[in-house]
Amino acid sequence: MQASLICFEPQCRSRFPITEVLYNCPVCGGLLEAVYEGDRLEPAHWKKVWRERRLSNAPLDQSGVWRYRELFPFLDSDAHVVTLREGDTPLLPGPKASAYGGLDRIVFKHQGFNPTGSFKDNGMTCGAAQARRLGMKRVACVSTGNTSASMAAYASAGGLEPIIFIPHGNISYGKLAQALEYGARTLQVEANFDQILALVRVLAEKLGIYLLNSINPFRIEGQKSIVIEMMDQRDWNPPDWIVLPGGNLGNTSAFGKALRELHAGGFIAKMPRLAVIQAEGAAPFFDFMQKGGEFHPVIHPATLATAIKIGDPVSWPKALLEVTTSQGVVEKVSEQEIADAKAVIGQCGIGCEPASAATLAGVRKLTAAGVILPDADVVAVLTGNVLKDPDYIYGYHTGSLKDPAGAAIRSSFGNAPTVVPNDPAAIERLLGA
Ligand SMILES: *Cc1c(COP(=O)(O)O)cnc(C)c1O
Ligand SMILES: [Zn+2]
């Protein structure tokens, strides 16, 4: 297989060696993507090989990402791989969530089961492998969230030095705590996200640091495995819809690319439709798909679902192609809708972080509007673990959660703890009924 980096812009399509350290096209500034040329993979043969690898004890075969390495063959040697047994995430039915979402049946693909608790691990294992292959010693990202937690873990596991840049005073403790524990050097900069990104790009070049931000094309390659594994788990029967939250839209890009490649390669017989759900206060892609014309970033994105609190999503051109190609839709949901959907997912014994619950909230809206039919075969991707954001959960269940504008969020499915006296009779009365 011959792997290259190609500019995503249709009028450019410049080509670069896979080993060049590039984040954007040097000709036009466009996004880059990995492409592979060579012999076609025989679907029946490879489906069998991938299934058999589940019985193997080899770390690469146990990884729910690298098991499918033939579908993203950008490395020259497996020795570069850093794996923490990412992927291998379950498909979980949630009957209460199905009813709430207006569906006969919904199934959750739960990426929160990953080593650092989010789907970022699916991509980061590939990004870290590429960094090692390029001989880099240090890697960096600008993030306050799951990306920094994941990068810190994979860099440290792979003998790389992780450096995280965060906007000063904009810290989410659950995720930052992981980054600190995994040994990342963490720099708080007195600037906003975009300013820091510009600064880090200059520094990275000067200091020979490899950037693992969301546009990194190798992270996108790794995130393809979420959909590939989903198809394998479903015996290669595609669902009608795949629903996911949209922030920077890297995952939307990855899912679409995976589906197109699987379809073109004869691994699946039809393309599922993508439904991308954004939070109302951070919905530039929704607005763009509604109105067309130029893409307008949201200057002050606002949502408690911090993982999708993105005003200027870098991967929107790729996401546009993928949503269009899959005959997909983009929807937006309110803070209240996210919070309630999240509690319902919790009541299924599943749980997730707020951004993930945008999926079920979106499904509920799309079935009500007749876009998704009640008997549709729907997989919603839960992107992060329930424990990422415990303050939000406590706030919701005790009625003290406020949206970014300061308005109270109703605890429609609240489950507050009850204070009881140290009195067996009183407790018996309480539990007796
Ligand atoms: C990163 C992230 C998202 C958003 O994914 P994009 O690829 O940026 O659209 C959603 N949910 C969680 C939990 C995340 O960590
Ligand atoms: Zn270009």
Short mmCIF file of C-alpha atoms in Angstrom, two decimals, residues 222-390:
data_model
loop_
_atom_site.label_atom_id
_atom_site.label_comp_id
_atom_site.label_asym_id
_atom_site.label_seq_id
_atom_site.Cartn_x
_atom_site.Cartn_y
_atom_site.Cartn_z
CA GLY A 222 -7.93 6.20 14.03
CA GLN A 223 -11.43 7.49 14.68
CA LYS A 224 -12.60 5.64 11.56
CA SER A 225 -12.29 2.49 13.68
CA ILE A 226 -15.36 3.52 15.72
CA VAL A 227 -17.54 2.92 12.69
CA ILE A 228 -15.51 -0.02 11.38
CA GLU A 229 -15.80 -1.83 14.72
CA MET A 230 -19.52 -0.96 14.86
CA MET A 231 -20.04 -2.66 11.48
CA ASP A 232 -18.03 -5.72 12.54
CA GLN A 233 -20.13 -6.00 15.73
CA ARG A 234 -23.26 -5.84 13.58
CA ASP A 235 -21.97 -8.51 11.20
CA TRP A 236 -21.47 -5.77 8.61
CA ASN A 237 -25.15 -4.79 8.51
CA PRO A 238 -25.18 -0.99 8.46
CA PRO A 239 -27.87 0.78 10.51
CA ASP A 240 -30.18 3.34 8.92
CA TRP A 241 -28.75 6.16 11.03
CA ILE A 242 -25.61 6.88 13.01
CA VAL A 243 -26.14 9.77 15.43
CA LEU A 244 -23.23 11.68 16.97
CA PRO A 245 -22.52 15.00 18.68
CA GLY A 246 -20.70 17.65 16.66
CA GLY A 247 -18.03 19.96 18.09
CA ASN A 248 -14.90 20.40 16.01
CA LEU A 249 -16.50 17.89 13.61
CA GLY A 250 -13.45 15.61 13.46
CA ASN A 251 -15.56 12.61 14.38
CA THR A 252 -18.16 13.46 11.73
CA SER A 253 -15.31 13.60 9.20
CA ALA A 254 -13.89 10.30 10.39
CA PHE A 255 -17.23 8.46 10.38
CA GLY A 256 -18.06 9.68 6.90
CA LYS A 257 -14.64 8.76 5.51
CA ALA A 258 -14.87 5.30 7.06
CA LEU A 259 -18.33 4.71 5.64
CA ARG A 260 -17.36 5.88 2.16
CA GLU A 261 -14.26 3.69 2.18
CA LEU A 262 -16.14 0.64 3.51
CA HIS A 263 -18.85 1.13 0.92
CA ALA A 264 -16.42 1.63 -1.97
CA GLY A 265 -14.42 -1.39 -0.84
CA GLY A 266 -17.47 -3.65 -0.80
CA PHE A 267 -17.49 -4.17 2.99
CA ILE A 268 -20.99 -2.74 3.44
CA ALA A 269 -23.86 -2.73 0.99
CA LYS A 270 -25.38 0.64 1.90
CA MET A 271 -24.42 3.96 3.48
CA PRO A 272 -26.04 4.79 6.82
CA ARG A 273 -27.16 8.41 7.20
CA LEU A 274 -25.28 10.61 9.63
CA ALA A 275 -27.19 12.78 12.10
CA VAL A 276 -24.92 15.37 13.70
CA ILE A 277 -26.24 17.08 16.83
CA GLN A 278 -24.94 20.38 18.17
CA ALA A 279 -25.76 22.36 21.30
CA GLU A 280 -27.89 25.45 20.61
CA GLY A 281 -25.26 27.80 22.02
CA ALA A 282 -22.50 26.35 19.84
CA ALA A 283 -24.19 25.41 16.58
CA PRO A 284 -22.29 27.09 13.70
CA PHE A 285 -22.50 23.96 11.55
CA PHE A 286 -26.25 23.69 12.07
CA ASP A 287 -26.67 27.34 11.04
CA PHE A 288 -24.45 26.86 8.01
CA MET A 289 -26.38 23.80 6.83
CA GLN A 290 -29.68 25.67 7.28
CA LYS A 291 -28.68 28.90 5.58
CA GLY A 292 -25.87 27.97 3.21
CA GLY A 293 -23.54 30.73 2.04
CA GLU A 294 -20.38 31.39 4.02
CA PHE A 295 -19.42 29.59 7.17
CA HIS A 296 -19.83 31.87 10.20
CA PRO A 297 -18.11 30.87 13.42
CA VAL A 298 -19.92 31.47 16.71
CA ILE A 299 -17.79 34.02 18.55
CA HIS A 300 -18.88 33.16 22.10
CA PRO A 301 -19.93 29.51 22.14
CA ALA A 302 -21.92 28.64 25.24
CA THR A 303 -23.01 25.23 26.50
CA LEU A 304 -22.51 23.10 29.61
CA ALA A 305 -21.59 20.28 27.23
CA THR A 306 -17.98 21.50 27.18
CA ALA A 307 -16.78 18.80 24.77
CA ILE A 308 -18.89 20.40 22.03
CA LYS A 309 -18.41 24.02 23.11
CA ILE A 310 -16.68 24.92 19.85
CA GLY A 311 -17.43 28.13 17.97
CA ASP A 312 -15.12 27.64 14.99
CA PRO A 313 -14.99 23.93 14.12
CA VAL A 314 -11.85 23.28 12.09
CA SER A 315 -13.16 20.24 10.23
CA TRP A 316 -16.38 21.75 8.88
CA PRO A 317 -15.39 21.39 5.18
CA LYS A 318 -14.91 17.65 5.63
CA ALA A 319 -18.08 17.36 7.70
CA LEU A 320 -20.01 19.13 4.96
CA LEU A 321 -18.94 16.51 2.43
CA GLU A 322 -19.74 13.64 4.79
CA VAL A 323 -23.18 14.86 5.82
CA THR A 324 -24.06 15.57 2.19
CA THR A 325 -22.72 12.25 0.88
CA SER A 326 -24.55 10.24 3.52
CA GLN A 327 -27.80 12.20 3.02
CA GLY A 328 -27.39 13.17 6.61
CA VAL A 329 -28.90 15.88 8.76
CA VAL A 330 -27.68 18.38 11.35
CA GLU A 331 -29.86 19.26 14.35
CA LYS A 332 -29.40 21.39 17.44
CA VAL A 333 -30.71 20.87 20.97
CA SER A 334 -31.14 23.00 24.08
CA GLU A 335 -29.35 22.71 27.41
CA GLN A 336 -32.55 21.38 28.99
CA GLU A 337 -32.94 18.75 26.26
CA ILE A 338 -29.34 17.60 26.70
CA ALA A 339 -29.69 17.40 30.48
CA ASP A 340 -32.92 15.39 30.37
CA ALA A 341 -31.66 13.01 27.67
CA LYS A 342 -28.54 12.45 29.73
CA ALA A 343 -30.58 11.49 32.79
CA VAL A 344 -32.61 9.03 30.71
CA ILE A 345 -29.41 7.42 29.41
CA GLY A 346 -28.32 7.22 33.04
CA GLN A 347 -31.59 5.48 33.98
CA CYS A 348 -30.72 2.78 31.45
CA GLY A 349 -27.67 2.00 33.57
CA ILE A 350 -25.45 3.35 30.83
CA GLY A 351 -24.53 6.97 31.61
CA CYS A 352 -22.41 9.39 29.59
CA GLU A 353 -21.03 12.91 29.66
CA PRO A 354 -23.24 15.85 28.62
CA ALA A 355 -21.99 16.19 25.02
CA SER A 356 -22.80 12.52 24.38
CA ALA A 357 -26.40 12.97 25.49
CA ALA A 358 -26.97 15.49 22.72
CA THR A 359 -27.41 12.38 20.55
CA LEU A 360 -30.55 11.13 22.31
CA ALA A 361 -31.91 14.68 22.59
CA GLY A 362 -31.38 15.03 18.84
CA VAL A 363 -33.01 11.69 18.10
CA ARG A 364 -36.08 12.74 20.09
CA LYS A 365 -36.35 15.92 18.01
CA LEU A 366 -35.75 14.17 14.70
CA THR A 367 -38.35 11.45 15.33
CA ALA A 368 -40.88 14.08 16.41
CA ALA A 369 -40.22 15.91 13.14
CA GLY A 370 -40.64 12.70 11.12
CA VAL A 371 -37.05 12.81 9.84
CA ILE A 372 -36.13 9.56 11.63
CA LEU A 373 -38.94 6.99 11.50
CA PRO A 374 -39.93 5.13 14.69
CA ASP A 375 -38.89 1.75 13.30
CA ALA A 376 -35.52 2.98 12.01
CA ASP A 377 -32.39 1.10 12.95
CA VAL A 378 -30.42 3.74 14.91
CA VAL A 379 -27.01 3.66 16.58
CA ALA A 380 -26.14 6.67 18.73
CA VAL A 381 -22.51 7.15 19.65
CA LEU A 382 -21.89 8.08 23.29
CA THR A 383 -18.60 9.88 23.10
CA GLY A 384 -17.53 10.18 26.75
CA ASN A 385 -17.72 8.52 30.16
CA VAL A 386 -20.28 9.48 32.82
CA LEU A 387 -17.54 10.30 35.36
CA LYS A 388 -15.98 13.03 33.22
CA ASP A 389 -18.37 15.60 34.61
CA PRO A 390 -19.73 14.68 38.08
#
